[in-house]
Amino acid sequence: MASSIDVLITKLNNYIGFTGFMGIGIAFLLCFAVFLLDYLSFAAKKKIKDETRLKEESEARINNSVTDEGPISQGRAAGDPEIVIVGAGVAGAALACSLGKDGRRVLVIERDLSEPDRIVGELLQPGGYLKLVELGLEDCVEGIDAQRVYGYGLFKDDKRTKVSYPLENYRSDVSGRSFHNGRFIQRMRVKAAKTPNVRLEQGTVTSLIEENGTVKGVNYKTKVGKQITAYAPLTIVCDGCCSNPRRSLCNPKVDIPSSFVALVLKNCQLPYPNHGHVILANPSPILMYPISSFETRCLVDIPGRQKVPSIPTGEMAQYLKTVVLPQLPSEVHGAFISAIEEGDIKVATNRSMPATPCSTPGAILLGDAFNMRHPLTGGGMTVALSDIVVLRKLLKPLDDLNDAAGLNEYLEVFYSLRKPVASTINTLAGALYKVFTASDDQARAELRQACFDYLSLGGVFSNGPVALLSGLNPKPLTLVMHFFAVAIYGVGRLLLPFPSLKRALIGGKLIMDATGIIFPIVKAEGIKQMVFPVSIDSIL
């Protein structure tokens, strides 16, 4: 009799768990469908209204910037720069080339014009390559032994899978590119220096020149120590993650989620040639990708909560051999050990920082000085190049930049126009890093496994997220949809085929954890701009 009661209770428990899960799933889908219909209807009406208003305002500002007698010079000599760019990294050099081609007189001030030796900024996503093409700078990835990248290999425990960029509808040269960051930057600097109207100087910007709350230019010291003042209607600050002028323009909220331990593996045969490799290791992901025809970059992530082992004492080498090596694919073990023994190990701090619009007339922030995200997804250069495309299009119709207040008001739309690309890549980087980091919490562990299994399904399940990551399909709402699809898939894994109350509770916490990961990131990016994106065509 007792046995029969136990069987009955078990069946009832299973039935309740299964029907409960189905009920929650159906309710969620119905709510999502209603929300989507409401959103599409509301967004369509709002977009038409906003586009009409923005177009009228844009035309008025452009018309007001030119008099019947031509551009207002306000006493500036014809040879004086119209734009001062602080920094000649990826963003600064690319921007200088683009604006110089448009006929702008540009002064670029870079602290150090020698080839940089960095361990990030080495992977350009396909979406970033397309922006490079749009700017006419695609030849900068030629002649530097750059490697084509066609997707990613994912590794977890003893399982592995390969996901490819959805490049079927693009021309044959479109793919990701990986390279030595310094070589890429030097190619762009050379191109910038050869561009008419562009002057590239080595110097250190010591301060911004401000008059009545408006930036009028910069003070800088040349490499021989000479103090110089450069005036310009517009100053663009893009001097990297540790920018000093940024402090005068905004109150940056910089977070340090982790550090990278970097090595270069020589003559390493990766499991998937011409692919990036992401190992879901403990405590956090490990990245590997080619940076030349015979070199592979390996980045070992160490979470911010964990102490970084010391290199001089040998603690780091021991950590890499005992903790990291066993988690790597067997194909790279030999090259990894050789790299450790060579001793060329570097550590870099990873930073993330939401974009804070610059409200000071006469200045604007760009690149890592403006916005950073975890480098896990390799999206930084794609965001910077996309921002340059947007800013260039906004500046192109303007004959004169001397109305600082009017220009500042006009450029406010830049922060909305950049959101589709920037928010998609920023949100994905932050969310994926949190999901891919190991956790003792069972719900978080299930979410991590669900993400790996979801991408392993292939087809639309991998093409959609990879298109988002690569910058080919920058749609923030599509990202949110896929993120919750992963969460629901994870709940399904828990409850099917044998649901139980314990598994249902874990599934509920999984959904809560997923919500707790994605929504703070979305909020930081700006919900309004993500939900109601503005297109450049509606402005110009």
Coordinates of C-alpha atoms in Angstrom, one line a residue:
M1 CA 0.0 0.0 0.0
A2 CA 2.8 2.4 0.9
S3 CA 4.6 1.6 -2.3
S4 CA 1.4 2.5 -4.3
I5 CA 1.1 5.8 -2.5
D6 CA 4.8 6.7 -3.2
V7 CA 4.3 5.9 -6.9
L8 CA 1.1 8.1 -7.0
I9 CA 2.9 11.0 -5.3
T10 CA 5.9 10.7 -7.7
K11 CA 3.5 10.7 -10.7
L12 CA 1.6 13.7 -9.3
N13 CA 4.8 15.6 -8.6
N14 CA 6.0 14.9 -12.2
Y15 CA 2.6 16.0 -13.6
I16 CA 2.5 19.2 -11.6
G17 CA 6.1 20.0 -12.5
F18 CA 5.5 19.4 -16.3
T19 CA 2.2 21.2 -16.5
G20 CA 3.5 24.1 -14.4
F21 CA 6.4 24.5 -16.8
M22 CA 4.2 24.3 -19.8
G23 CA 1.8 26.8 -18.2
I24 CA 4.7 29.2 -17.5
G25 CA 6.1 28.8 -21.0
I26 CA 2.7 29.4 -22.7
A27 CA 2.0 32.4 -20.5
F28 CA 5.4 33.8 -21.2
L29 CA 5.0 33.4 -24.9
L30 CA 1.5 35.0 -24.9
C31 CA 2.8 38.0 -22.9
F32 CA 5.8 38.3 -25.2
A33 CA 3.5 38.2 -28.3
V34 CA 1.2 40.9 -26.9
F35 CA 4.2 43.1 -25.9
L36 CA 5.7 42.6 -29.4
L37 CA 2.5 43.7 -31.2
D38 CA 2.1 46.7 -28.9
Y39 CA 5.7 47.6 -29.3
L40 CA 5.7 47.4 -33.1
S41 CA 2.6 49.5 -33.3
F42 CA 3.8 52.1 -30.9
A43 CA 7.4 52.1 -32.3
A44 CA 6.1 52.6 -35.9
K45 CA 4.0 55.6 -34.9
K46 CA 6.8 57.1 -32.7
K47 CA 9.5 56.5 -35.3
I48 CA 7.5 58.4 -38.0
K49 CA 6.9 61.3 -35.6
D50 CA 10.5 61.4 -34.4
E51 CA 12.0 61.1 -37.9
T52 CA 9.9 64.0 -39.1
R53 CA 10.9 66.2 -36.1
L54 CA 14.6 65.3 -36.3
K55 CA 14.7 65.9 -40.1
E56 CA 13.2 69.4 -39.7
E57 CA 15.6 70.2 -36.8
S58 CA 18.6 68.9 -38.8
E59 CA 17.7 71.0 -41.9
A60 CA 17.2 74.1 -39.7
R61 CA 20.6 73.7 -38.0
I62 CA 22.4 73.0 -41.2
N63 CA 20.8 76.1 -42.9
N64 CA 21.6 78.3 -39.9
S65 CA 25.3 77.4 -40.0
V66 CA 25.8 79.1 -43.4
T67 CA 25.1 82.7 -44.2
D68 CA 24.4 84.2 -47.6
E69 CA 28.0 85.2 -47.8
G70 CA 29.3 81.7 -47.1
P71 CA 30.7 80.1 -44.0
I72 CA 31.3 82.2 -40.9
S73 CA 35.1 82.2 -40.2
Q74 CA 35.0 84.2 -36.9
G75 CA 38.6 85.4 -37.5
R76 CA 40.3 82.0 -37.9
A77 CA 43.0 81.8 -40.5
A78 CA 42.4 79.5 -43.4
G79 CA 45.2 77.1 -42.3
D80 CA 44.0 76.7 -38.8
P81 CA 42.5 73.2 -38.0
E82 CA 38.7 72.8 -37.9
I83 CA 39.1 69.7 -35.8
V84 CA 41.6 68.7 -33.2
I85 CA 41.8 64.9 -32.6
V86 CA 43.4 63.8 -29.3
G87 CA 44.9 60.3 -29.8
A88 CA 45.9 58.4 -33.0
G89 CA 44.9 54.9 -32.1
V90 CA 42.3 52.9 -34.1
A91 CA 39.6 55.5 -33.5
G92 CA 41.7 58.6 -33.9
A93 CA 43.6 57.5 -37.0
A94 CA 40.5 56.2 -38.8
L95 CA 38.6 59.4 -37.9
A96 CA 41.5 61.6 -39.2
C97 CA 41.6 59.8 -42.5
S98 CA 37.8 60.0 -43.0
L99 CA 37.5 63.7 -42.1
G100 CA 40.6 64.6 -44.1
K101 CA 39.0 63.0 -47.2
D102 CA 36.0 65.1 -46.6
G103 CA 38.1 68.2 -46.8
R104 CA 38.3 69.0 -43.1
R105 CA 41.5 70.5 -41.8
V106 CA 42.5 68.1 -39.0
L107 CA 45.2 68.2 -36.4
V108 CA 45.9 64.9 -34.7
I109 CA 48.0 64.8 -31.5
E110 CA 49.3 61.5 -30.3
R111 CA 51.4 60.9 -27.2
D112 CA 53.6 58.2 -28.7
L113 CA 53.8 57.5 -32.5
S114 CA 56.0 54.4 -32.1
E115 CA 54.3 51.1 -32.8
P116 CA 52.1 50.1 -29.8
D117 CA 52.5 46.7 -28.2
R118 CA 49.1 45.8 -26.9
I119 CA 47.4 42.5 -26.1
V120 CA 43.8 43.6 -27.0
G121 CA 42.4 45.2 -30.1
E122 CA 43.6 42.3 -32.2
L123 CA 40.3 40.9 -33.5
L124 CA 38.2 42.9 -35.9
Q125 CA 34.7 41.4 -36.4
P126 CA 33.1 41.1 -39.9
G127 CA 30.8 44.0 -39.0
G128 CA 33.9 46.1 -38.1
Y129 CA 35.5 45.1 -41.4
L130 CA 32.4 46.4 -43.3
K131 CA 32.8 49.7 -41.5
L132 CA 36.4 49.8 -42.5
V133 CA 35.3 49.3 -46.1
E134 CA 32.7 52.1 -45.8
L135 CA 35.5 54.4 -44.6
G136 CA 37.8 53.4 -47.4
L137 CA 40.4 51.9 -45.0
E138 CA 40.2 48.2 -45.8
D139 CA 43.7 48.2 -47.2
C140 CA 45.0 48.8 -43.7
V141 CA 44.5 45.1 -42.9
E142 CA 46.7 44.2 -45.9
G143 CA 50.5 43.7 -45.6
I144 CA 50.5 43.1 -41.8
D145 CA 50.1 39.2 -42.0
A146 CA 46.5 39.6 -40.8
Q147 CA 44.5 36.3 -40.6
R148 CA 41.0 35.8 -41.7
V149 CA 38.5 34.6 -39.1
Y150 CA 35.3 32.8 -40.0
G151 CA 33.8 32.0 -36.7
Y152 CA 34.5 30.4 -33.3
G153 CA 35.2 27.1 -31.7
L154 CA 33.6 26.6 -28.3
F155 CA 34.9 24.2 -25.7
K156 CA 33.4 23.0 -22.4
D157 CA 34.7 20.0 -20.5
D158 CA 35.2 17.3 -23.0
K159 CA 32.8 18.8 -25.6
R160 CA 33.5 21.1 -28.5
T161 CA 31.5 22.7 -31.3
K162 CA 32.1 25.2 -34.1
V163 CA 29.9 28.2 -35.0
S164 CA 30.5 30.2 -38.2
Y165 CA 29.8 33.8 -39.1
P166 CA 26.7 34.0 -41.4
L167 CA 28.6 35.4 -44.4
E168 CA 26.7 33.7 -47.2
N169 CA 25.2 37.0 -48.5
Y170 CA 28.4 39.0 -48.4
R171 CA 31.2 39.3 -50.9
S172 CA 34.2 37.0 -50.5
D173 CA 36.6 39.4 -48.8
V174 CA 34.2 39.9 -45.8
S175 CA 35.2 38.0 -42.7
G176 CA 36.8 38.8 -39.4
R177 CA 40.5 39.8 -39.3
S178 CA 43.0 39.1 -36.5
F179 CA 46.4 40.7 -36.4
H180 CA 49.0 42.5 -34.3
N181 CA 47.2 45.6 -33.0
G182 CA 50.3 47.8 -33.4
R183 CA 50.8 46.9 -37.0
F184 CA 47.2 47.7 -37.8
I185 CA 47.5 51.1 -36.0
Q186 CA 50.7 52.0 -37.8
R187 CA 49.2 51.3 -41.2
M188 CA 46.3 53.7 -40.3
R189 CA 48.7 56.3 -39.0
V190 CA 50.7 56.3 -42.2
K191 CA 47.5 56.6 -44.2
A192 CA 46.3 59.5 -42.0
A193 CA 49.6 61.3 -42.3
K194 CA 49.4 61.0 -46.1
T195 CA 45.8 62.3 -46.3
P196 CA 45.5 65.9 -47.5
N197 CA 44.4 68.3 -44.8
V198 CA 45.6 66.1 -42.0
R199 CA 48.6 67.0 -39.8
L200 CA 49.8 64.3 -37.4
E201 CA 52.0 65.4 -34.5
Q202 CA 53.6 63.6 -31.5
G203 CA 52.8 65.4 -28.3
T204 CA 51.0 65.1 -25.0
V205 CA 47.8 67.0 -24.4
T206 CA 48.0 68.7 -21.0
S207 CA 44.6 70.3 -20.9
L208 CA 41.6 71.4 -22.8
I209 CA 41.1 75.1 -23.4
E210 CA 37.7 76.2 -22.0
E211 CA 36.1 79.6 -22.3
N212 CA 32.6 80.2 -20.8
G213 CA 31.9 76.5 -20.6
T214 CA 32.9 75.8 -24.3
V215 CA 36.0 73.9 -25.4
K216 CA 38.1 76.0 -27.8
G217 CA 41.0 73.7 -28.3
V218 CA 43.9 72.1 -26.4
N219 CA 47.2 72.8 -24.8
Y220 CA 49.9 70.2 -25.6
K221 CA 53.6 69.6 -25.2
T222 CA 55.6 68.4 -28.1
K223 CA 58.1 65.6 -27.9
V224 CA 60.9 68.2 -27.5
G225 CA 59.1 69.8 -24.6
K226 CA 57.7 72.9 -26.4
Q227 CA 54.3 74.1 -25.1
I228 CA 51.8 74.8 -27.9
T229 CA 48.2 75.9 -27.9
A230 CA 45.9 74.7 -30.7
Y231 CA 42.5 76.2 -31.3
A232 CA 39.7 74.5 -33.2
P233 CA 35.9 74.7 -33.3
L234 CA 35.7 71.0 -32.4
T235 CA 37.9 68.8 -30.3
I236 CA 37.4 65.1 -30.4
V237 CA 39.0 63.1 -27.5
C238 CA 39.8 59.5 -28.4
D239 CA 43.0 58.8 -26.5
G240 CA 42.1 55.4 -25.1
C241 CA 40.9 53.8 -21.9
C242 CA 43.0 55.9 -19.5
S243 CA 42.2 59.2 -21.1
N244 CA 43.1 62.3 -19.1
P245 CA 41.0 64.9 -21.0
R246 CA 38.0 62.7 -20.5
R247 CA 37.8 63.8 -16.8
S248 CA 37.1 67.4 -17.9
L249 CA 34.2 66.3 -20.1
C250 CA 32.3 63.6 -18.1
N251 CA 32.2 61.7 -14.9
P252 CA 33.3 58.2 -16.1
K253 CA 32.1 55.1 -14.3
V254 CA 34.8 52.6 -15.0
D255 CA 34.5 49.0 -13.8
I256 CA 37.2 46.4 -13.8
P257 CA 35.6 43.0 -14.3
S258 CA 38.8 41.0 -14.8
S259 CA 42.3 40.9 -16.1
F260 CA 43.9 39.1 -19.0
V261 CA 47.1 37.1 -18.8
A262 CA 48.5 37.1 -22.3
L263 CA 50.9 34.7 -24.1
V264 CA 51.9 34.3 -27.7
L265 CA 52.0 30.6 -28.8
K266 CA 54.4 29.9 -31.7
N267 CA 53.6 27.5 -34.5
C268 CA 50.4 26.4 -32.7
Q269 CA 47.9 24.2 -34.6
L270 CA 44.5 25.3 -33.4
P271 CA 41.7 22.7 -33.4
Y272 CA 39.7 25.0 -35.8
P273 CA 42.0 26.9 -38.2
N274 CA 41.0 30.5 -39.0
H275 CA 38.6 30.6 -36.0
G276 CA 38.6 32.2 -32.6
H277 CA 38.5 29.7 -29.7
V278 CA 36.6 30.2 -26.5
I279 CA 37.2 27.7 -23.7
L280 CA 34.6 27.8 -20.9
A281 CA 37.2 27.2 -18.2
N282 CA 37.2 27.5 -14.5
P283 CA 37.1 30.2 -13.1
S284 CA 36.4 32.1 -16.4
P285 CA 36.9 31.9 -20.2
I286 CA 40.1 31.5 -22.1
L287 CA 40.5 33.0 -25.6
M288 CA 42.8 31.9 -28.4
Y289 CA 43.0 33.3 -31.9
P290 CA 45.7 33.7 -34.6
I291 CA 47.5 37.0 -34.9
S292 CA 49.9 36.1 -37.7
S293 CA 50.6 33.1 -39.9
F294 CA 52.7 31.5 -37.1
E295 CA 51.5 33.2 -33.9
T296 CA 48.5 32.5 -31.7
R297 CA 47.3 34.8 -29.0
C298 CA 46.2 33.2 -25.8
L299 CA 44.3 35.3 -23.2
V300 CA 43.6 33.7 -19.8
D301 CA 40.9 35.6 -18.0
I302 CA 41.2 36.1 -14.2
P303 CA 38.0 37.5 -12.6
G304 CA 38.3 40.8 -10.7
R305 CA 37.5 39.0 -7.4
Q306 CA 40.6 36.8 -7.7
K307 CA 44.2 37.8 -7.1
V308 CA 46.4 37.8 -10.1
P309 CA 49.4 35.5 -9.6
S310 CA 52.8 37.1 -9.5
I311 CA 55.0 36.8 -12.6
P312 CA 58.4 37.5 -11.0
T313 CA 58.0 34.9 -8.2
G314 CA 57.0 32.1 -10.7
E315 CA 53.5 31.9 -9.2
M316 CA 52.0 32.8 -12.6
A317 CA 53.9 30.1 -14.4
Q318 CA 52.8 27.5 -11.9
Y319 CA 49.2 28.7 -12.1
L320 CA 49.2 28.4 -15.9
K321 CA 50.7 24.9 -15.8
T322 CA 48.5 23.5 -13.1
V323 CA 45.2 25.3 -13.4
V324 CA 45.0 26.5 -17.0
L325 CA 46.8 23.8 -19.1
P326 CA 44.6 20.9 -18.1
Q327 CA 41.5 22.8 -19.4
L328 CA 43.0 23.6 -22.8
P329 CA 42.4 21.5 -25.9
S330 CA 45.2 18.8 -26.1
E331 CA 46.3 20.1 -29.6
V332 CA 47.7 23.3 -28.0
H333 CA 49.4 21.8 -24.9
G334 CA 52.9 21.8 -26.4
A335 CA 52.9 25.3 -27.7
F336 CA 51.3 26.6 -24.5
I337 CA 54.1 25.0 -22.3
S338 CA 56.8 26.5 -24.6
A339 CA 55.2 29.9 -24.3
I340 CA 55.3 29.7 -20.5
E341 CA 58.9 28.6 -20.5
E342 CA 59.9 31.5 -22.8
G343 CA 58.6 33.7 -20.1
D344 CA 57.0 36.4 -22.2
I345 CA 53.9 36.7 -20.1
K346 CA 51.9 40.0 -19.8
V347 CA 48.9 41.1 -17.7
A348 CA 46.4 43.7 -18.8
T349 CA 43.4 45.1 -16.9
N350 CA 40.0 44.8 -18.6
R351 CA 37.7 47.8 -18.2
S352 CA 34.1 48.4 -19.0
M353 CA 32.4 51.8 -19.0
P354 CA 28.9 52.8 -20.2
A355 CA 28.9 55.7 -22.7
T356 CA 28.3 59.0 -21.0
P357 CA 27.2 61.7 -23.5
C358 CA 29.5 64.8 -23.5
S359 CA 27.4 67.9 -22.8
T360 CA 30.3 70.4 -23.2
P361 CA 30.0 72.4 -26.4
G362 CA 33.1 72.2 -28.6
A363 CA 34.1 68.7 -27.6
I364 CA 33.1 65.1 -28.1
L365 CA 34.4 61.7 -26.8
L366 CA 35.0 58.7 -29.0
G367 CA 36.6 55.2 -28.8
D368 CA 37.7 53.7 -25.5
A369 CA 37.8 57.2 -24.0
F370 CA 34.0 57.2 -24.5
N371 CA 32.8 53.6 -24.1
M372 CA 34.3 50.3 -23.1
R373 CA 33.0 46.8 -22.7
H374 CA 34.6 43.4 -21.7
P375 CA 36.9 42.3 -24.5
L376 CA 35.5 38.8 -24.5
T377 CA 33.6 39.3 -27.7
G378 CA 36.3 41.4 -29.5
G379 CA 33.8 44.2 -30.3
G380 CA 35.7 47.3 -29.3
M381 CA 37.0 48.2 -32.7
T382 CA 33.7 47.5 -34.4
V383 CA 31.9 49.9 -32.1
A384 CA 34.6 52.6 -32.6
L385 CA 34.5 52.3 -36.4
S386 CA 30.7 52.3 -36.4
D387 CA 30.7 55.5 -34.3
I388 CA 33.1 57.1 -36.8
V389 CA 30.8 56.3 -39.7
V390 CA 27.9 57.9 -37.9
L391 CA 29.9 61.0 -36.8
R392 CA 31.3 61.5 -40.3
K393 CA 27.9 61.4 -41.9
L394 CA 26.6 63.9 -39.3
L395 CA 29.5 66.3 -39.9
K396 CA 29.6 66.1 -43.7
P397 CA 26.7 68.5 -44.5
L398 CA 28.0 71.2 -42.2
D399 CA 30.0 73.9 -43.9
D400 CA 31.0 75.6 -40.7
L401 CA 31.6 74.3 -37.2
N402 CA 32.0 77.6 -35.3
D403 CA 28.6 77.7 -33.7
A404 CA 29.6 75.6 -30.7
A405 CA 26.2 75.6 -29.0
G406 CA 24.3 74.8 -32.2
L407 CA 26.9 72.1 -33.1
N408 CA 26.6 70.5 -29.7
E409 CA 22.8 70.4 -29.9
Y410 CA 23.0 69.0 -33.5
L411 CA 25.4 66.2 -32.4
E412 CA 23.2 65.1 -29.6
V413 CA 21.5 62.8 -32.1
F414 CA 24.9 61.0 -32.4
Y415 CA 24.3 59.2 -29.1
S416 CA 21.0 57.8 -30.4
L417 CA 22.3 56.9 -33.8
R418 CA 25.2 54.8 -32.4
K419 CA 23.0 52.8 -30.1
P420 CA 22.0 49.8 -32.3
V421 CA 25.6 48.7 -32.9
A422 CA 27.1 49.9 -29.6
S423 CA 24.3 48.6 -27.4
T424 CA 24.1 45.2 -29.1
I425 CA 27.8 44.6 -28.8
N426 CA 28.1 46.1 -25.3
T427 CA 25.2 44.1 -23.9
L428 CA 26.3 40.9 -25.5
A429 CA 29.9 41.3 -24.1
G430 CA 28.7 42.0 -20.6
A431 CA 26.1 39.2 -20.6
L432 CA 28.3 36.6 -22.1
Y433 CA 31.1 37.2 -19.8
K434 CA 28.8 36.7 -16.8
V435 CA 27.3 33.6 -18.3
F436 CA 30.6 32.1 -19.3
T437 CA 32.2 32.6 -15.9
A438 CA 32.1 29.5 -13.7
S439 CA 29.9 29.6 -10.6
D440 CA 29.1 27.3 -7.7
D441 CA 25.5 28.3 -7.9
Q442 CA 23.5 25.5 -9.7
A443 CA 21.2 27.8 -11.6
R444 CA 24.1 29.8 -13.0
A445 CA 25.9 26.6 -13.9
E446 CA 22.8 25.4 -15.7
L447 CA 22.6 28.7 -17.6
R448 CA 26.2 28.3 -18.7
Q449 CA 25.6 24.8 -19.9
A450 CA 22.4 25.9 -21.6
C451 CA 24.2 28.6 -23.5
F452 CA 26.8 26.1 -24.8
D453 CA 24.2 23.6 -25.8
Y454 CA 22.0 26.3 -27.4
L455 CA 24.9 27.4 -29.7
S456 CA 25.7 23.8 -30.4
L457 CA 22.3 23.3 -32.0
G458 CA 23.5 25.2 -35.0
G459 CA 21.2 26.8 -37.6
V460 CA 19.2 29.8 -36.4
F461 CA 20.3 29.0 -32.8
S462 CA 23.9 29.8 -33.6
N463 CA 23.5 32.1 -36.6
G464 CA 21.4 34.6 -34.7
P465 CA 23.7 35.1 -31.7
V466 CA 26.9 35.0 -33.9
A467 CA 25.4 37.6 -36.3
L468 CA 24.8 39.8 -33.2
L469 CA 28.3 39.3 -31.9
S470 CA 30.0 39.9 -35.2
G471 CA 28.2 43.3 -35.8
L472 CA 26.4 42.0 -38.9
N473 CA 23.0 42.2 -37.3
P474 CA 23.0 45.0 -34.6
K475 CA 19.6 44.7 -33.1
P476 CA 19.4 44.9 -29.3
L477 CA 15.9 43.5 -29.0
T478 CA 16.9 40.4 -31.1
L479 CA 19.8 40.0 -28.6
V480 CA 17.3 40.1 -25.6
M481 CA 15.1 37.6 -27.4
H482 CA 18.0 35.1 -27.9
F483 CA 19.2 35.6 -24.3
F484 CA 15.8 34.6 -22.9
A485 CA 15.5 31.8 -25.5
V486 CA 18.7 30.4 -23.9
A487 CA 17.2 30.8 -20.4
I488 CA 14.0 29.0 -21.5
Y489 CA 16.0 26.3 -23.2
G490 CA 17.9 25.8 -20.0
V491 CA 14.6 25.5 -18.0
G492 CA 13.4 22.9 -20.6
R493 CA 16.6 20.9 -20.1
L494 CA 15.9 20.8 -16.4
L495 CA 12.3 19.8 -16.5
L496 CA 12.2 17.4 -19.5
P497 CA 11.7 14.5 -19.6
F498 CA 11.3 14.0 -15.9
P499 CA 10.3 17.2 -14.1
S500 CA 10.5 17.6 -10.3
L501 CA 9.8 20.3 -7.8
K502 CA 13.5 20.7 -7.1
R503 CA 14.3 21.1 -10.8
A504 CA 11.4 23.6 -11.2
L505 CA 12.8 25.7 -8.4
I506 CA 16.3 25.7 -10.1
G507 CA 14.6 26.6 -13.4
G508 CA 12.8 29.5 -11.7
K509 CA 16.1 30.8 -10.3
L510 CA 17.8 30.4 -13.7
I511 CA 15.2 32.7 -15.2
M512 CA 15.7 35.2 -12.3
D513 CA 19.5 35.0 -12.8
A514 CA 19.2 35.6 -16.5
T515 CA 17.0 38.6 -15.8
G516 CA 19.4 39.9 -13.2
I517 CA 22.2 39.7 -15.8
I518 CA 20.6 41.2 -18.8
F519 CA 18.4 44.0 -17.5
P520 CA 21.1 46.0 -15.5
I521 CA 23.2 46.0 -18.7
V522 CA 20.3 47.1 -20.8
K523 CA 19.5 49.9 -18.3
A524 CA 23.1 51.1 -18.4
E525 CA 23.0 51.2 -22.2
G526 CA 19.7 53.2 -22.2
I527 CA 16.4 51.5 -22.6
K528 CA 14.8 54.2 -24.7
Q529 CA 17.6 54.3 -27.3
M530 CA 17.6 50.5 -27.5
V531 CA 13.9 50.1 -27.9
F532 CA 13.4 53.1 -30.2
P533 CA 16.5 53.3 -32.4
V534 CA 16.9 56.2 -34.8
S535 CA 18.3 55.7 -38.3
I536 CA 20.9 58.0 -39.9
D537 CA 18.6 58.3 -43.0
S538 CA 16.0 60.0 -40.9
I539 CA 18.4 62.7 -39.9
L540 CA 20.1 63.6 -43.2

